[in-house]
Amino acid sequence: MSAAKGDTKGCPRCNCCFIVPPVVLREHSRDATLDRRIRTKLQDTYLEVTRLKLLREASRVAALNEQPQSMLGAPGAVQPQQQVFDCQHRQSLPGIPIAAPASAADAAIKTTYTVTARVDDFYRQVLGRNSIDNRGIDIASSVHYRMNFDNAFWNGQQMVYGDGDGQLFSEFYKSPDVIGHELTHGVTQYESGLSYEGESGALNESISDVFGAVFNQWVNNWAVTETKGWLIGAGIMGQRALANGKTCLRDMLEPAADHCLSAQPASYEHFDPTADVHINSGIPNRAFAALAQAAGGNAWDRALKVWYAVCTGGDLHSNATFVDFAQLTIAKSEELYEREFASFARQAWTSVQLPI
């Protein structure tokens, strides 16, 4: 299917997506109980995120140009290469290339390389997908971005990780679900091209949370009953956040819980059309978790495959609403599995008060 005019589906440079929402950075940069140095780092990160967001529209124009062929794999390519770069606390990307990241002494470099390779294994073994673009594209990651940068992001071409401020956030490479989350933004970019605003933007963020969380469950062989498998960003919480009872950035089972640094609505009746896409994503997050738990076993066995089939099947348009996505998942559940599973999917969406 050819992309409609103005549609960025499949374009190599169209979105810059972050794990920590700007509203959280701004809110905590004004928290007088935090050390002034930490507040300054949070404000610096907020300003940088804002700058990168403002570049998004320019990226849409740039996306009309083809990505350099050296970065593209052919259909059926056997093994994409993992590339890691060191920004050395500077802003320039991608940074200094690392010749042997798998054996690097720097934990950020080694872990980023290893976990990124595991995400690629997950895509291939669980979903039958060949890298981010399904054509074997090489996966580039940059670590040590800026000084104490409080975020990780996919910029349309590669992954970028900050080291955190040491109090509210620790190093962003430490949470496998964060790496899986951000890489899945690349998958969405090459598949449905969901826009990054409104309900479609919240779906974009939710899909990354879903795949990031299930990747973490897969790596640890956790069943759907393991509650810590539904936490997003548990590994990036700093000492101050933990001391304040914040055990994660988001919780897919309990989006509105007090232990979330970035609480979200758990039902559609609390949907806020003015809120950041990271906030409203709690609604489809909760629906997926409800489906996976109703099905039992491992989330990657059936529930994730329904979501993946919808995300890659060609019927999910870039401006899809929650209802659009819900209806597609219900139909796909019945197509792939028995009618009972479709009933689980419908119940999952009604449990978050979505009118379907």
Short mmCIF file of C-alpha atoms in Angstrom, two decimals:
data_model
loop_
_atom_site.label_atom_id
_atom_site.label_comp_id
_atom_site.label_asym_id
_atom_site.label_seq_id
_atom_site.Cartn_x
_atom_site.Cartn_y
_atom_site.Cartn_z
CA MET A 1 0.00 0.00 0.00
CA SER A 2 1.49 3.35 -0.95
CA ALA A 3 1.62 6.12 1.65
CA ALA A 4 -0.82 8.96 1.31
CA LYS A 5 0.48 12.43 0.59
CA GLY A 6 1.93 13.91 3.75
CA ASP A 7 1.98 10.53 5.48
CA THR A 8 5.33 9.67 7.12
CA LYS A 9 4.65 5.95 7.36
CA GLY A 10 7.84 4.04 6.68
CA CYS A 11 9.95 7.19 6.53
CA PRO A 12 13.38 6.95 8.16
CA ARG A 13 13.21 10.33 9.92
CA CYS A 14 9.88 11.46 11.31
CA ASN A 15 9.58 11.17 15.09
CA CYS A 16 11.58 12.00 18.19
CA CYS A 17 10.06 10.01 21.04
CA PHE A 18 11.09 10.11 24.70
CA ILE A 19 10.62 7.75 27.64
CA VAL A 20 10.12 10.57 30.20
CA PRO A 21 7.33 13.01 29.32
CA PRO A 22 8.21 16.72 29.27
CA VAL A 23 5.55 17.48 31.89
CA VAL A 24 7.38 15.27 34.43
CA LEU A 25 10.68 17.04 33.74
CA ARG A 26 9.08 20.46 34.08
CA GLU A 27 7.18 19.55 37.25
CA HIS A 28 10.23 18.20 39.07
CA SER A 29 12.49 21.01 37.87
CA ARG A 30 10.27 23.24 40.04
CA ASP A 31 10.43 20.97 43.10
CA ALA A 32 12.13 23.04 45.78
CA THR A 33 12.87 19.90 47.84
CA LEU A 34 15.32 18.75 45.19
CA ASP A 35 18.93 19.89 45.13
CA ARG A 36 19.40 22.99 42.95
CA ARG A 37 21.88 21.14 40.73
CA ILE A 38 19.31 18.41 40.05
CA ARG A 39 16.60 20.96 39.29
CA THR A 40 18.96 22.59 36.82
CA LYS A 41 19.64 19.25 35.11
CA LEU A 42 15.92 18.56 34.85
CA GLN A 43 15.32 22.02 33.40
CA ASP A 44 18.18 21.54 30.92
CA THR A 45 16.68 18.21 29.82
CA TYR A 46 13.23 19.79 29.51
CA LEU A 47 14.62 22.53 27.26
CA GLU A 48 16.50 20.00 25.13
CA VAL A 49 13.39 17.82 24.78
CA THR A 50 11.41 20.91 23.77
CA ARG A 51 14.06 21.79 21.20
CA LEU A 52 13.98 18.31 19.72
CA LYS A 53 10.18 18.32 19.63
CA LEU A 54 10.22 21.59 17.70
CA LEU A 55 12.48 19.91 15.14
CA ARG A 56 9.86 17.21 14.50
CA GLU A 57 8.06 19.11 11.77
CA ALA A 58 11.37 19.82 10.05
CA SER A 59 12.08 16.09 10.31
CA ARG A 60 8.90 15.40 8.37
CA VAL A 61 10.33 17.43 5.52
CA ALA A 62 13.72 15.72 5.86
CA ALA A 63 11.94 12.37 5.80
CA LEU A 64 11.07 12.94 2.16
CA ASN A 65 14.73 12.28 1.42
CA GLU A 66 15.76 8.65 1.34
CA GLN A 67 17.83 7.21 4.15
CA PRO A 68 21.41 6.40 3.08
CA GLN A 69 21.42 2.96 1.53
CA SER A 70 24.34 1.86 3.70
CA MET A 71 21.98 1.77 6.68
CA LEU A 72 19.29 -0.28 5.02
CA GLY A 73 19.18 -4.04 4.90
CA ALA A 74 17.66 -6.07 2.11
CA PRO A 75 14.52 -8.10 2.75
CA GLY A 76 15.55 -11.31 4.46
CA ALA A 77 18.92 -9.95 5.60
CA VAL A 78 20.37 -12.46 8.06
CA GLN A 79 21.65 -10.34 10.93
CA PRO A 80 21.48 -6.58 11.52
CA GLN A 81 24.57 -5.06 13.10
CA GLN A 82 24.48 -3.39 16.51
CA GLN A 83 26.45 -0.14 16.57
CA VAL A 84 27.22 1.78 19.76
CA PHE A 85 28.62 5.31 19.96
CA ASP A 86 29.92 7.36 22.87
CA CYS A 87 28.78 11.00 22.93
CA GLN A 88 31.25 11.72 25.73
CA HIS A 89 28.66 13.99 27.38
CA ARG A 90 28.37 16.15 24.29
CA GLN A 91 25.26 16.92 22.24
CA SER A 92 26.59 15.91 18.83
CA LEU A 93 25.23 12.64 17.43
CA PRO A 94 26.05 9.88 16.94
CA GLY A 95 29.36 10.36 18.80
CA ILE A 96 32.55 8.28 18.77
CA PRO A 97 32.09 4.75 17.35
CA ILE A 98 33.01 1.90 19.68
CA ALA A 99 34.99 -0.84 17.95
CA ALA A 100 34.17 -3.72 20.32
CA PRO A 101 31.09 -2.76 22.40
CA ALA A 102 30.40 -6.33 23.53
CA SER A 103 33.62 -6.36 25.57
CA ALA A 104 33.76 -2.68 26.57
CA ALA A 105 34.79 -1.81 30.12
CA ASP A 106 32.16 0.96 30.16
CA ALA A 107 28.94 -0.59 31.52
CA ALA A 108 26.76 1.83 29.54
CA ILE A 109 28.34 0.73 26.26
CA LYS A 110 28.40 -2.99 27.03
CA THR A 111 24.88 -3.18 28.47
CA THR A 112 23.36 -1.09 25.70
CA TYR A 113 24.95 -3.36 23.11
CA THR A 114 23.88 -6.57 24.87
CA VAL A 115 20.28 -5.57 25.60
CA THR A 116 19.76 -4.07 22.14
CA ALA A 117 20.90 -7.37 20.65
CA ARG A 118 18.38 -9.14 22.90
CA VAL A 119 15.59 -6.86 21.67
CA ASP A 120 16.54 -7.85 18.13
CA ASP A 121 16.42 -11.52 19.22
CA PHE A 122 12.99 -10.89 20.72
CA TYR A 123 11.70 -9.34 17.51
CA ARG A 124 13.07 -12.23 15.48
CA GLN A 125 12.22 -15.19 17.73
CA VAL A 126 8.84 -14.09 19.06
CA LEU A 127 7.48 -11.98 16.21
CA GLY A 128 9.44 -13.17 13.18
CA ARG A 129 10.63 -9.60 12.59
CA ASN A 130 13.98 -8.71 11.05
CA SER A 131 15.13 -5.66 13.01
CA ILE A 132 13.28 -2.35 13.36
CA ASP A 133 12.29 -2.01 9.71
CA ASN A 134 11.80 -5.77 9.08
CA ARG A 135 14.55 -5.54 6.45
CA GLY A 136 17.59 -5.99 8.66
CA ILE A 137 18.45 -2.35 9.28
CA ASP A 138 21.48 -1.80 11.52
CA ILE A 139 20.61 -0.51 14.99
CA ALA A 140 22.63 2.45 16.25
CA SER A 141 22.72 3.56 19.88
CA SER A 142 24.49 6.51 21.49
CA VAL A 143 25.29 6.62 25.22
CA HIS A 144 26.48 9.41 27.52
CA TYR A 145 24.41 12.03 25.70
CA ARG A 146 25.06 15.47 27.22
CA MET A 147 25.87 15.82 30.91
CA ASN A 148 23.43 14.08 33.29
CA PHE A 149 20.71 14.09 30.63
CA ASP A 150 17.42 12.89 32.15
CA ASN A 151 15.92 10.97 29.24
CA ALA A 152 16.30 8.37 26.52
CA PHE A 153 14.84 8.76 23.06
CA TRP A 154 14.46 7.45 19.54
CA ASN A 155 15.19 10.29 17.12
CA GLY A 156 13.90 8.70 13.93
CA GLN A 157 17.23 7.08 13.08
CA GLN A 158 18.84 5.83 16.27
CA MET A 159 18.62 5.36 20.05
CA VAL A 160 20.05 7.93 22.46
CA TYR A 161 20.61 7.44 26.22
CA GLY A 162 21.34 9.95 28.95
CA ASP A 163 23.11 9.15 32.22
CA GLY A 164 20.46 10.63 34.51
CA ASP A 165 20.98 13.16 37.28
CA GLY A 166 21.77 10.53 39.94
CA GLN A 167 18.88 11.47 42.25
CA LEU A 168 15.57 11.40 40.43
CA PHE A 169 16.82 9.25 37.54
CA SER A 170 19.72 6.85 37.18
CA GLU A 171 21.32 5.76 33.89
CA PHE A 172 18.68 5.10 31.25
CA TYR A 173 20.33 2.04 29.75
CA LYS A 174 19.75 0.12 33.00
CA SER A 175 16.07 -0.70 32.35
CA PRO A 176 15.55 -3.30 29.58
CA ASP A 177 11.96 -2.19 29.07
CA VAL A 178 13.19 1.35 28.30
CA ILE A 179 15.43 0.01 25.53
CA GLY A 180 12.61 -2.16 24.17
CA HIS A 181 10.20 0.78 24.42
CA GLU A 182 12.33 3.20 22.45
CA LEU A 183 13.32 0.71 19.74
CA THR A 184 9.64 -0.08 19.23
CA HIS A 185 9.05 3.56 18.33
CA GLY A 186 11.19 2.71 15.33
CA VAL A 187 8.94 -0.24 14.50
CA THR A 188 5.86 2.00 14.69
CA GLN A 189 7.60 4.53 12.48
CA TYR A 190 8.20 1.93 9.77
CA GLU A 191 4.76 0.33 10.10
CA SER A 192 1.61 2.33 10.94
CA GLY A 193 3.39 5.68 11.29
CA LEU A 194 1.05 6.66 14.13
CA SER A 195 1.10 10.42 14.58
CA TYR A 196 2.46 11.80 17.83
CA GLU A 197 -0.54 13.74 19.08
CA GLY A 198 -4.00 13.05 20.44
CA GLU A 199 -5.25 9.49 20.74
CA SER A 200 -2.95 8.22 17.98
CA GLY A 201 0.02 9.68 19.85
CA ALA A 202 -1.10 7.98 23.04
CA LEU A 203 -1.41 4.71 21.11
CA ASN A 204 2.11 5.27 19.77
CA GLU A 205 3.44 5.59 23.31
CA SER A 206 1.32 2.71 24.60
CA ILE A 207 2.53 0.32 21.90
CA SER A 208 6.11 1.07 22.94
CA ASP A 209 5.24 0.50 26.61
CA VAL A 210 3.54 -2.80 25.70
CA PHE A 211 6.46 -4.15 23.69
CA GLY A 212 9.02 -2.81 26.17
CA ALA A 213 7.26 -4.45 29.12
CA VAL A 214 6.71 -7.76 27.35
CA PHE A 215 10.33 -7.79 26.19
CA ASN A 216 11.37 -7.43 29.84
CA GLN A 217 9.00 -10.26 30.79
CA TRP A 218 10.43 -12.44 28.01
CA VAL A 219 14.04 -11.81 29.06
CA ASN A 220 13.19 -12.72 32.66
CA ASN A 221 10.71 -15.49 31.78
CA TRP A 222 8.00 -13.80 33.85
CA ALA A 223 4.38 -14.89 33.58
CA VAL A 224 1.60 -12.30 33.35
CA THR A 225 1.00 -12.72 37.09
CA GLU A 226 4.40 -11.18 37.92
CA THR A 227 3.45 -7.61 38.82
CA LYS A 228 6.96 -6.18 38.41
CA GLY A 229 6.80 -7.25 34.77
CA TRP A 230 4.25 -4.49 34.14
CA LEU A 231 6.41 -1.64 35.45
CA ILE A 232 7.93 0.81 33.00
CA GLY A 233 11.21 2.39 34.01
CA ALA A 234 11.72 0.58 37.31
CA GLY A 235 15.44 0.36 36.56
CA ILE A 236 15.91 4.09 36.00
CA MET A 237 14.53 5.34 39.32
CA GLY A 238 17.14 7.26 41.27
CA GLN A 239 17.71 7.17 45.03
CA ARG A 240 15.55 10.22 45.71
CA ALA A 241 12.65 8.83 43.68
CA LEU A 242 12.85 5.48 45.48
CA ALA A 243 13.04 7.18 48.87
CA ASN A 244 9.81 8.97 47.99
CA GLY A 245 8.09 5.67 47.18
CA LYS A 246 8.34 6.01 43.40
CA THR A 247 9.22 2.53 42.14
CA CYS A 248 8.68 3.15 38.42
CA LEU A 249 7.88 5.72 35.80
CA ARG A 250 4.60 4.01 34.84
CA ASP A 251 2.65 0.90 35.84
CA MET A 252 0.55 -0.80 33.18
CA LEU A 253 -1.54 -2.67 35.76
CA GLU A 254 -2.15 0.36 37.96
CA PRO A 255 -1.55 3.48 35.84
CA ALA A 256 -2.89 5.89 38.49
CA ALA A 257 -1.00 4.38 41.44
CA ASP A 258 0.97 6.61 43.82
CA HIS A 259 4.16 4.61 43.24
CA CYS A 260 4.32 5.89 39.64
CA LEU A 261 6.52 8.94 39.06
CA SER A 262 4.28 9.74 36.09
CA ALA A 263 0.74 8.70 37.04
CA GLN A 264 -1.77 8.15 34.22
CA PRO A 265 -5.53 7.73 33.84
CA ALA A 266 -6.65 4.10 34.06
CA SER A 267 -9.93 4.55 32.19
CA TYR A 268 -11.27 6.44 29.21
CA GLU A 269 -13.62 8.48 31.37
CA HIS A 270 -10.51 10.27 32.66
CA PHE A 271 -9.03 10.87 29.19
CA ASP A 272 -7.65 14.40 28.93
CA PRO A 273 -7.50 15.71 25.33
CA THR A 274 -5.02 18.40 26.40
CA ALA A 275 -2.62 15.99 28.12
CA ASP A 276 0.75 14.77 26.85
CA VAL A 277 0.67 11.52 24.84
CA HIS A 278 2.60 9.77 27.62
CA ILE A 279 -0.26 10.46 30.04
CA ASN A 280 -3.25 9.15 28.08
CA SER A 281 -1.28 6.05 27.05
CA GLY A 282 -2.16 4.59 30.44
CA ILE A 283 -5.61 3.69 29.11
CA PRO A 284 -4.56 1.29 26.32
CA ASN A 285 -1.70 0.11 28.56
CA ARG A 286 -4.23 -1.07 31.13
CA ALA A 287 -6.35 -2.71 28.43
CA PHE A 288 -3.40 -4.75 27.17
CA ALA A 289 -2.43 -5.85 30.66
CA ALA A 290 -6.04 -6.88 31.33
CA LEU A 291 -6.13 -8.98 28.14
CA ALA A 292 -2.80 -10.65 28.91
CA GLN A 293 -3.85 -11.49 32.45
CA ALA A 294 -7.22 -12.85 31.30
CA ALA A 295 -5.44 -15.08 28.78
CA GLY A 296 -2.88 -16.23 31.37
CA GLY A 297 0.55 -17.73 30.77
CA ASN A 298 3.05 -15.50 29.00
CA ALA A 299 2.06 -12.20 27.40
CA TRP A 300 4.25 -12.86 24.37
CA ASP A 301 2.40 -16.07 23.45
CA ARG A 302 -0.90 -14.61 22.27
CA ALA A 303 -1.73 -11.12 23.55
CA LEU A 304 1.41 -9.51 22.12
CA LYS A 305 0.98 -11.29 18.81
CA VAL A 306 -2.49 -9.79 18.44
CA TRP A 307 -1.09 -6.30 19.06
CA TYR A 308 1.77 -6.91 16.65
CA ALA A 309 -0.56 -8.20 13.93
CA VAL A 310 -2.67 -5.07 14.25
CA CYS A 311 0.39 -2.79 14.25
CA THR A 312 1.81 -4.38 11.10
CA GLY A 313 -1.29 -5.55 9.22
CA GLY A 314 -1.86 -2.40 7.18
CA ASP A 315 -5.29 -1.49 8.60
CA LEU A 316 -4.02 0.75 11.40
CA HIS A 317 -3.92 4.27 9.98
CA SER A 318 -1.70 7.04 11.29
CA ASN A 319 -4.55 8.98 12.93
CA ALA A 320 -6.21 5.97 14.58
CA THR A 321 -8.31 6.50 17.70
CA PHE A 322 -8.55 4.23 20.73
CA VAL A 323 -11.82 2.83 19.38
CA ASP A 324 -10.22 2.13 15.99
CA PHE A 325 -7.39 0.26 17.65
CA ALA A 326 -9.68 -1.63 20.03
CA GLN A 327 -11.91 -2.83 17.22
CA LEU A 328 -8.91 -4.03 15.23
CA THR A 329 -7.53 -5.96 18.22
CA ILE A 330 -10.87 -7.63 18.87
CA ALA A 331 -11.21 -8.67 15.24
CA LYS A 332 -7.61 -9.88 15.09
CA SER A 333 -8.05 -11.86 18.32
CA GLU A 334 -10.89 -13.82 16.76
CA GLU A 335 -8.98 -14.26 13.50
CA LEU A 336 -5.84 -15.61 15.15
CA TYR A 337 -7.35 -17.45 18.10
CA GLU A 338 -10.66 -18.74 19.35
CA ARG A 339 -13.77 -16.65 19.95
CA GLU A 340 -13.12 -16.77 23.68
CA PHE A 341 -9.90 -14.81 23.18
CA ALA A 342 -11.81 -12.15 21.26
CA SER A 343 -14.17 -11.99 24.24
CA PHE A 344 -11.16 -11.41 26.50
CA ALA A 345 -10.07 -8.55 24.22
CA ARG A 346 -13.50 -6.93 24.26
CA GLN A 347 -13.69 -7.24 28.06
CA ALA A 348 -10.23 -5.69 28.38
CA TRP A 349 -11.33 -2.58 26.49
CA THR A 350 -14.64 -2.29 28.30
CA SER A 351 -12.73 -2.59 31.60
CA VAL A 352 -11.12 0.78 30.81
CA GLN A 353 -14.54 2.28 29.97
CA LEU A 354 -13.86 2.57 26.24
CA PRO A 355 -17.19 2.83 24.34
CA ILE A 356 -16.90 0.06 21.74
#
